[in-house]
XYZ file of C-alpha atoms in Angstrom:
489
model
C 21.380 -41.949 29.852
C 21.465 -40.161 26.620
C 23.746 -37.020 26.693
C 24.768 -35.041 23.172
C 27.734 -33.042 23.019
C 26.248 -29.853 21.384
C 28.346 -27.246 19.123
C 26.588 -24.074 19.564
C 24.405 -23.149 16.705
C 24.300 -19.968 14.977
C 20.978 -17.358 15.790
C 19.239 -19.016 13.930
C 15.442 -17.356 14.876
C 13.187 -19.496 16.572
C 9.469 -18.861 17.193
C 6.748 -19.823 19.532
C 3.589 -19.081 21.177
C 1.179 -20.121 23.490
C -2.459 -19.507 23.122
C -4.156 -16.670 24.267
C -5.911 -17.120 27.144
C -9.723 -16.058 26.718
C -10.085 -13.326 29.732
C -13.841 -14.280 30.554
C -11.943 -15.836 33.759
C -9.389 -16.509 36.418
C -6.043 -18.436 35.318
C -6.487 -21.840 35.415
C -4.026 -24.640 35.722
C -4.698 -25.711 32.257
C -3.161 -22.001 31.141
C -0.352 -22.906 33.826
C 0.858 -26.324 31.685
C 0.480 -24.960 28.323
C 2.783 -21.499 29.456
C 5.091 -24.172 31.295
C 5.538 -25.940 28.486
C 6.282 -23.764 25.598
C 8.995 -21.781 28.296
C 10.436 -25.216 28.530
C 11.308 -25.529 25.155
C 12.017 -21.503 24.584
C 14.496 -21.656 27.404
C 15.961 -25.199 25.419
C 16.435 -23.074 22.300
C 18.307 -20.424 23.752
C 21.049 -23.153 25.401
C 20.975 -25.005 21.970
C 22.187 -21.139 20.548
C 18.646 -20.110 19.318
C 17.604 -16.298 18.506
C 13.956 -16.766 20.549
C 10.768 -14.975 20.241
C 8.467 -16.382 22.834
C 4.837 -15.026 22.629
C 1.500 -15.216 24.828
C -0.618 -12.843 26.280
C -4.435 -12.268 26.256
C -7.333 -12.857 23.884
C -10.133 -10.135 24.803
C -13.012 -9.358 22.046
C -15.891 -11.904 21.688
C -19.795 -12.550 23.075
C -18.496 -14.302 26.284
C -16.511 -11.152 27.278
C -18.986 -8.933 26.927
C -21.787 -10.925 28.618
C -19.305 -10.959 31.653
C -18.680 -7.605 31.736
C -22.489 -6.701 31.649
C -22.987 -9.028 34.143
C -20.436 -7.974 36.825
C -21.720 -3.770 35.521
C -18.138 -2.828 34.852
C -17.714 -1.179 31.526
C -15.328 -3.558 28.894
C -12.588 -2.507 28.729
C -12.296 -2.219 32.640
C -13.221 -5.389 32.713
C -10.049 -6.625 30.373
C -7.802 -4.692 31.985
C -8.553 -6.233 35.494
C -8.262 -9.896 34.045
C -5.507 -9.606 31.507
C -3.332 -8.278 34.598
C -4.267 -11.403 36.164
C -2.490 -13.594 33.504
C 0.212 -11.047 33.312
C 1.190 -12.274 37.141
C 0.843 -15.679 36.675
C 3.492 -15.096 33.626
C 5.699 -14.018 36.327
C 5.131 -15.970 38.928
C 5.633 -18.967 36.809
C 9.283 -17.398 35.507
C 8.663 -17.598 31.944
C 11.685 -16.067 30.613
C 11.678 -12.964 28.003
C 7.962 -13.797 26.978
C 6.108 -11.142 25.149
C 2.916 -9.865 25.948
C 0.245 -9.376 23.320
C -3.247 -8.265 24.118
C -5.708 -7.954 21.239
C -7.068 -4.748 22.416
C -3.210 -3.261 22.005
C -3.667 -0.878 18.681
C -1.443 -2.508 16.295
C -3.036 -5.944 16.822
C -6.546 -4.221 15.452
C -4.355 -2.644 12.672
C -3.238 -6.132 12.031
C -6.609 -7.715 12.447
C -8.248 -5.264 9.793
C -5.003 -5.840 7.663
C -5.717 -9.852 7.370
C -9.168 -9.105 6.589
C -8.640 -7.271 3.877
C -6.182 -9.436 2.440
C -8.506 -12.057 2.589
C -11.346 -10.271 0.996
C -8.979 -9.245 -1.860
C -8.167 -12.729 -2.363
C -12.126 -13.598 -2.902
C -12.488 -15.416 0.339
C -14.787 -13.657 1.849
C -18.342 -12.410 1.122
C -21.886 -12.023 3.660
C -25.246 -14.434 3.666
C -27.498 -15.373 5.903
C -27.301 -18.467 7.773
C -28.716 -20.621 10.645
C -25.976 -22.544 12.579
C -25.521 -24.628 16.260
C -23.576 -22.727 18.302
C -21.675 -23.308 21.513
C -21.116 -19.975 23.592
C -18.482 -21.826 25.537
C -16.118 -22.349 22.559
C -17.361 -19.355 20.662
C -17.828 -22.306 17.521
C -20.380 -23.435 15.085
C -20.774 -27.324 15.868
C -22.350 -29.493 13.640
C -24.616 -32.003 14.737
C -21.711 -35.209 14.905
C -19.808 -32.944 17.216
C -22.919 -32.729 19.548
C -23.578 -35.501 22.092
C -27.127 -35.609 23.240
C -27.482 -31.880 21.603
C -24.807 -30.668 23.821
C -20.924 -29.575 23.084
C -18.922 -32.315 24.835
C -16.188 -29.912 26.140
C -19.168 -27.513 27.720
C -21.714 -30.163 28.200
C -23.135 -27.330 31.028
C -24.074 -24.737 28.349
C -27.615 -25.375 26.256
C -26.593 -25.210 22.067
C -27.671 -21.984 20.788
C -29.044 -21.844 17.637
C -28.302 -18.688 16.123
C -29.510 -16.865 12.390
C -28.640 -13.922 11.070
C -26.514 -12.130 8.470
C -22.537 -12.650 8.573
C -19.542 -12.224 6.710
C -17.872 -15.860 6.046
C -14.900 -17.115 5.033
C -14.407 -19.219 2.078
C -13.055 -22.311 4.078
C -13.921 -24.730 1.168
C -11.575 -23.244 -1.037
C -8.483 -24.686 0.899
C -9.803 -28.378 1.640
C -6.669 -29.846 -0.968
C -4.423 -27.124 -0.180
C -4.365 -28.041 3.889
C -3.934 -31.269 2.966
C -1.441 -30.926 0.727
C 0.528 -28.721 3.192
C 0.185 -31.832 5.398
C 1.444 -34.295 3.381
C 4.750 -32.344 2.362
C 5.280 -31.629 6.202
C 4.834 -34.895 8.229
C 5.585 -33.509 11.855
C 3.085 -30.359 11.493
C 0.819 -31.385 14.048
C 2.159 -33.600 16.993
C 1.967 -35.918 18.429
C 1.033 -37.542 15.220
C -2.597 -39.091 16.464
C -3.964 -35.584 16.832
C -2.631 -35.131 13.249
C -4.363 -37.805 12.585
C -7.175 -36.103 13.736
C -7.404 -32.964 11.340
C -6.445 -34.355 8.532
C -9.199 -37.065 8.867
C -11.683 -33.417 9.797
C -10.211 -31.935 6.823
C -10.809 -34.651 4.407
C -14.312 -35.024 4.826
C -14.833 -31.450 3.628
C -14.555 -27.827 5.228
C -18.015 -25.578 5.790
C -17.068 -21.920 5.356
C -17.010 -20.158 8.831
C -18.555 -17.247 10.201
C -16.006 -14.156 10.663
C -18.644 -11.506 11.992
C -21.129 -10.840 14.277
C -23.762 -7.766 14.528
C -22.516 -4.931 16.416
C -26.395 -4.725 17.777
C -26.353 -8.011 19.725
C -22.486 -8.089 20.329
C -20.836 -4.806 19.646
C -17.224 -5.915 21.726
C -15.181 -6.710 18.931
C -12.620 -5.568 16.449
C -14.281 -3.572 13.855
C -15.115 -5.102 10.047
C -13.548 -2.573 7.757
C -16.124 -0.967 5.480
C -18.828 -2.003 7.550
C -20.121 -0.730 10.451
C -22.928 -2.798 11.363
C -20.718 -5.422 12.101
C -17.390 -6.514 13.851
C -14.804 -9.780 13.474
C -15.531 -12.946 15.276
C -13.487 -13.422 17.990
C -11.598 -16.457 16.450
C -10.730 -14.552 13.417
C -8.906 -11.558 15.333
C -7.859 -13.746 17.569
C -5.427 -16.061 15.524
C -4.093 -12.945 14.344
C -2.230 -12.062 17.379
C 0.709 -14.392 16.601
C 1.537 -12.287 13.813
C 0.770 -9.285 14.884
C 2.930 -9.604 18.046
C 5.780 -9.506 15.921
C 4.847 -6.051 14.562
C 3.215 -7.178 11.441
C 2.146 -5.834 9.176
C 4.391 -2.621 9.903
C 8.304 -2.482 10.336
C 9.068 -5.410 13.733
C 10.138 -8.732 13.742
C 7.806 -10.967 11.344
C 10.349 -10.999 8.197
C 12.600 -12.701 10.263
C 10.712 -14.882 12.741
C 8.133 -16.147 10.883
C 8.689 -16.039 7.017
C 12.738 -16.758 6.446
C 12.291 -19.833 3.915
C 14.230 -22.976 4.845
C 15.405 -21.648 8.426
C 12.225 -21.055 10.023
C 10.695 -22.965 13.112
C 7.343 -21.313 13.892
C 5.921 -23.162 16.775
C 2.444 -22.922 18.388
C 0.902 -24.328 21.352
C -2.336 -25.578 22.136
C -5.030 -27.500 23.769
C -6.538 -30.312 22.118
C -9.939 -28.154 22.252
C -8.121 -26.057 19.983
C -6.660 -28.431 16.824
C -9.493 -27.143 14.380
C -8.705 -23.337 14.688
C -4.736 -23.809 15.158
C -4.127 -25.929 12.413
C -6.973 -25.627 9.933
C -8.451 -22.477 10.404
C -5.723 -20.031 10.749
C -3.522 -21.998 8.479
C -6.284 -21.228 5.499
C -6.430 -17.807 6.890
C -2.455 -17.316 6.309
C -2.726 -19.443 2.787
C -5.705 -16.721 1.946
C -3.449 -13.296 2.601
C -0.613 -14.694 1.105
C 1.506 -15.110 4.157
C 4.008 -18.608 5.472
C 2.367 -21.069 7.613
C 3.116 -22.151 10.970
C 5.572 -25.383 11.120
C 4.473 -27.086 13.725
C 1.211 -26.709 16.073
C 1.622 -28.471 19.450
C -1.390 -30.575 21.431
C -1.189 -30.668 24.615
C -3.872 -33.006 26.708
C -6.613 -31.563 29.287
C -5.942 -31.776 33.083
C -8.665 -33.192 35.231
C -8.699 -34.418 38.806
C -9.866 -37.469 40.365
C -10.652 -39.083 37.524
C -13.287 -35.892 36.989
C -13.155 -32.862 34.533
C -12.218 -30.129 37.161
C -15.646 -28.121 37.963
C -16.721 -25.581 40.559
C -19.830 -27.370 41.478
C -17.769 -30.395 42.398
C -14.838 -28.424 44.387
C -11.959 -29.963 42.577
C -10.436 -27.185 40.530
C -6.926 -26.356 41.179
C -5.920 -22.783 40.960
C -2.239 -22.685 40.064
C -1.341 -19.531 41.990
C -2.774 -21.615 45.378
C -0.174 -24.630 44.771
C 2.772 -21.908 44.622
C 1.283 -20.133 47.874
C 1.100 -23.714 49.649
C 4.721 -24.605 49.031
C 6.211 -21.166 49.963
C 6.544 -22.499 53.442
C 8.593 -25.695 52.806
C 10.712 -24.160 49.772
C 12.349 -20.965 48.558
C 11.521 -22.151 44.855
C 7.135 -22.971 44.824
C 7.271 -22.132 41.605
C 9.504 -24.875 40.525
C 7.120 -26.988 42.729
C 4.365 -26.341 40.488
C 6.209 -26.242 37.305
C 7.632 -29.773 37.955
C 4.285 -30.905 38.870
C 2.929 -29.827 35.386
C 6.099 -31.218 33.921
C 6.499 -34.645 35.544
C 3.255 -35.994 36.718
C 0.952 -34.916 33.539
C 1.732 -36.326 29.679
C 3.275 -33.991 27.457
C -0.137 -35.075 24.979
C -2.669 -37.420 26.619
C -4.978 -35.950 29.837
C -3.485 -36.195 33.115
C -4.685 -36.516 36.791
C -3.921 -34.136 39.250
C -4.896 -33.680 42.754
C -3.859 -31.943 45.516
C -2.802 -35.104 47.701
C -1.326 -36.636 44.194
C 0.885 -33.309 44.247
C 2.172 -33.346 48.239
C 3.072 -37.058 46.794
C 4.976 -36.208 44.028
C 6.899 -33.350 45.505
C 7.963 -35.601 48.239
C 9.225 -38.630 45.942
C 10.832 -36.494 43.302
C 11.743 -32.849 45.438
C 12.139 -33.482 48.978
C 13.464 -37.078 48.314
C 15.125 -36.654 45.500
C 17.200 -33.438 44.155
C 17.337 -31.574 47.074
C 18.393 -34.325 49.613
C 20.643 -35.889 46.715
C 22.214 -32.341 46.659
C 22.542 -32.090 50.511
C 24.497 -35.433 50.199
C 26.391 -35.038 47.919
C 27.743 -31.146 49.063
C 28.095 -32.773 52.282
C 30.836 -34.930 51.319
C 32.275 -32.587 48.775
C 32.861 -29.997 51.885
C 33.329 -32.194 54.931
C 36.431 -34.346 52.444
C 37.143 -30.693 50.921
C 36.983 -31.904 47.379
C 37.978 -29.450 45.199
C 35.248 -27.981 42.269
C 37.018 -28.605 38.729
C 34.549 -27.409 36.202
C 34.168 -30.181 33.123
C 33.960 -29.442 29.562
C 30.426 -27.337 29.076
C 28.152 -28.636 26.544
C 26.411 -31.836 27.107
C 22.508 -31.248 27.525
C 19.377 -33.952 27.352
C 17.473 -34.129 24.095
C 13.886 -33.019 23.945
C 12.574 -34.957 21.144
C 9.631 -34.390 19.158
C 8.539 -31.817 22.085
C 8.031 -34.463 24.616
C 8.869 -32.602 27.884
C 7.069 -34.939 29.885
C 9.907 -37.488 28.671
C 12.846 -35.115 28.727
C 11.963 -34.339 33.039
C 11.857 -37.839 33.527
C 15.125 -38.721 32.290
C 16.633 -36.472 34.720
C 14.455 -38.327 37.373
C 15.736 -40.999 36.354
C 19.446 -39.588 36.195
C 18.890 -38.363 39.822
C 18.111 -41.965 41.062
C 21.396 -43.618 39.299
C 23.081 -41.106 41.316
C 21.466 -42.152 44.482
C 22.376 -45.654 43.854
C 25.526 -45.507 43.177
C 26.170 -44.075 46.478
C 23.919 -46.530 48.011
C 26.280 -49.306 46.368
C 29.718 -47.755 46.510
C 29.449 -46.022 50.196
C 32.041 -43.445 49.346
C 31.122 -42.218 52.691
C 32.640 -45.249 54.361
C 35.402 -45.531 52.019
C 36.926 -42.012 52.946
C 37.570 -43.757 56.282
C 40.086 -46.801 54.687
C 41.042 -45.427 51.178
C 40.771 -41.757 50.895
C 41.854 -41.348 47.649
C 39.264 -44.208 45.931
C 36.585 -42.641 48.135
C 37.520 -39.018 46.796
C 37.064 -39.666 43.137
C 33.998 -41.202 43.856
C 32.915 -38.056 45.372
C 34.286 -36.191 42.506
C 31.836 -38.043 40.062
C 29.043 -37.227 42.152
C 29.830 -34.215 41.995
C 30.380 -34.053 37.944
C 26.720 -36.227 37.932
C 24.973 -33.688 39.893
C 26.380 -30.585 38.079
C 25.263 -32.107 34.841
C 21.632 -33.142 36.220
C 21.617 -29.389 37.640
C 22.184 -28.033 33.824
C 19.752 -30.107 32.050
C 17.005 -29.673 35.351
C 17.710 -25.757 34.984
C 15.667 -25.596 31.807
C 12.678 -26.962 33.794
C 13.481 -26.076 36.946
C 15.414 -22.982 36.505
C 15.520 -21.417 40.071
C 16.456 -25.205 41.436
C 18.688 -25.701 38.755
C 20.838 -22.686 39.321
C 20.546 -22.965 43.233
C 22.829 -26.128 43.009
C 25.140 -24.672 40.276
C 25.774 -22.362 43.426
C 26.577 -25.073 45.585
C 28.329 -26.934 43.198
C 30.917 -24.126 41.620
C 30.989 -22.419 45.242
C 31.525 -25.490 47.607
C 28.845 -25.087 49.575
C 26.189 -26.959 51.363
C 22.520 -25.845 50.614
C 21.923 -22.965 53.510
C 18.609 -25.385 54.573
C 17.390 -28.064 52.536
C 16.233 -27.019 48.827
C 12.609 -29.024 49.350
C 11.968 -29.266 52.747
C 9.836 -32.357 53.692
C 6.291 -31.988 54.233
C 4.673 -31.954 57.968
């Protein structure tokens, strides 16, 4: 086990965000791990004494939006609202504590939108030519042709490669080849884990394109406007990035002087997919070189989920929709959200692809829930109150480590914590004990007891509902009113 004894911290301010989720579609469970995640670690900062600003919310300009929209004949903006309140649920469903809620259609994210754009084109970064590009409508990205497989994006191998030509404002991308790199060399744990690090820099060094930051209002006219120009509005990548700024009120009076620029005490975190490395930690961080403004500290990867062995799909009926794993545990459990959180937690790797499936998560939940902490609990509270041990509350302050951002790790310590417990009172029997040496037998009981209030704190970051649920039990003397994860029929 590896417990530190923590002395509380000052506020020091701590930032992070997810992603944005693109609102062309329901929640998936990919959104579902990433939002996990990140509330994983903002709920760690706050125990460790952190001043948190946790951010997500909803990306909703761009061609794929509007397409959908036409398609289902609602007008836009209805059909943002309608989705955007969809991942507004699932952000409370899931219990992600004090997030904020950005969308970019909210009025001072377009003020900050047209703000970076300016500052850009007053730094000489941006200017308007012609082009012809490949471009996937699925990612809303140029791709050149080493990024294509057999003509096709690899990530939307579905969608034909447009090719598209017309006139666009671009950004001057080139210009910050050395000075990406150089921010990469002077900060060692910007990208992690440290193979997708790998990853960019390698992209980086073998030469930036400038990107396209417009498109014509005529063929896509759902977008943030370009200032000065009329005949044209932002690409959705562009405005989109902006959003972690802008969330924290910038560039007006709010929180952005001291979340995101404070020089030497700053921790600016953002998560990711791995479909998402180039505009996280390339793109946006030239953008914020270009208008003058800190960079993030660290960007987070996190792996893709598939099932069976197969990319989840429609077409092939294996897609898991997060909200229906809560609703299929509310039956057996008062916490299905945990359920799902620890699925997300446990059984996928905090940065390589993981395998979920529907029978793989009845498994899990029975090893690890309904065989694990809750019966551990219900043994454990049923010795405490049939011997009436008495609750003495220990010293506050030890917590597991989350190093380097590896929740998967962190959850499976406590596993492991959990089953230590378990066998000790598989060895020691302090249930048989009571009956010849009640005194031995009690203070085995009474480290149980201290085990499973300090697997409770550390699980209450991941699990928070579980977690407090046997903090109850424990610092109240009770048994569980019915079993915390009831076992499966």
């Amino acid at each position: 086990m590896i417990w530190k004894k923590e002395k509380m911290l000052s506020k020091k301010p701590f930032y992070i965000t997810t992603t944005l989720p693109y609102v062309n579609s329901d929640p998936h469970i990919g959104h579902a791990l990433e939002f996990v995640r990140a509330d994983v670690i903002a709920r760690f900062k706050r125990l460790e004494g952190y001043d948190v600003f946790f951010n997500t919310g909803t990306d909703e300009h761009g061609a794929n939006i509007y397409a959908n929209a036409i398609k289902e004949k609602m007008e836009v903006e209805e059909y943002v609202d309608k989705n955007a309140e969809k991942f507004k649920n699932l952000v409370q469903v899931l219990n992600m504590e004090d997030a904020h809620f950005i969308r970019t259609t909210s009025s001072n994210h377009i003020d900050a939108a047209i703000e970076i754009w300016n500052r850009c084109n007053s730094a000489g970064d941006i200017y308007k030519k012609n082009y012809k590009v490949k471009y996937c409508l699925g990612c809303e990205l140029e791709k050149t042709d080493s990024e294509l497989v057999d003509e096709k994006c690899p990530i939307h191998p579905n969608r034909d490669i447009e090719i598209r030509e017309e006139e666009n404002y671009f950004f001057k991308w080139s210009n910050y080849q050395e000075k990406l790199l150089d921010y990469y060399k002077s900060n060692p744990s910007f990208v992690v884990p440290d193979f997708r690090f790998n990853e960019i820099r390698a992209f980086v060094e073998r030469g930036l394109n400038d990107f396209s930051i417009s498109r014509l209002k005529t063929k896509m006219p759902w977008g943030v406007p370009v200032p000065g120009d009329e005949e044209h509005v932002m690409y959705v990548w562009f405005d989109a990035l902006t959003s972690y700024i802008s969330t924290l009120g910038w560039p007006k009076s709010g929180d952005f002087e001291k979340y995101w620029v404070q020089d030497g005490k700053r921790e600016v975190v953002q998560y990711c997919g791995k479909d998402n490395i180039r505009q996280q930690s390339a793109m946006w961080q030239a953008m914020l070189m270009s208008a003058g403004l800190p960079n993030s500290t660290n960007i987070v990867i996190d792996g893709f989920i598939i099932s069976g062995g197969q990319k989840m799909s429609k077409s092939i009926g294996n897609v898991i929709n997060p909200l229906s794993v809560i609703e299929a545990y509310k039956g057996v459990t008062d916490f299905p959200e945990d359920v799902l959180r620890f699925i997300l937690l446990h059984e996928v790797p905090s940065f390589e692809d993981g395998d979920l499936t529907m029978e793989s998560i009845k498994k899990a939940y029975t090893a690890y829930l309904a065989n694990g902490i809750g019966n551990l609990t219900s043994r454990i509270m049923k010795m405490v109150t049939s011997n009436k041990i008495e609750y003495k509350k220990k010293e506050a302050g030890k917590k597991k480590e989350i190093v380097g951002f590896d929740t998967n790790a962190a959850i499976k310590e406590i596993m492991h914590d959990i089953g230590l417990i378990d066998e000790y009172i598989a060895t020691n029997e302090p249930f048989k004990v009571i009956k010849t040496d009640a005194e031995k037998a009690k203070k085995m009981i009474e480290h149980c007891l201290v085990s499973l209030e300090a697997v409770a704190e550390n699980l209450s970051v991941f699990l928070p509902r579980t977690g407090e649920k046997v903090l109850e039990c424990i610092r109240e003397n009770k048994m569980p009113e019915k079993p915390l994860f009831a076992r499966l029929p």
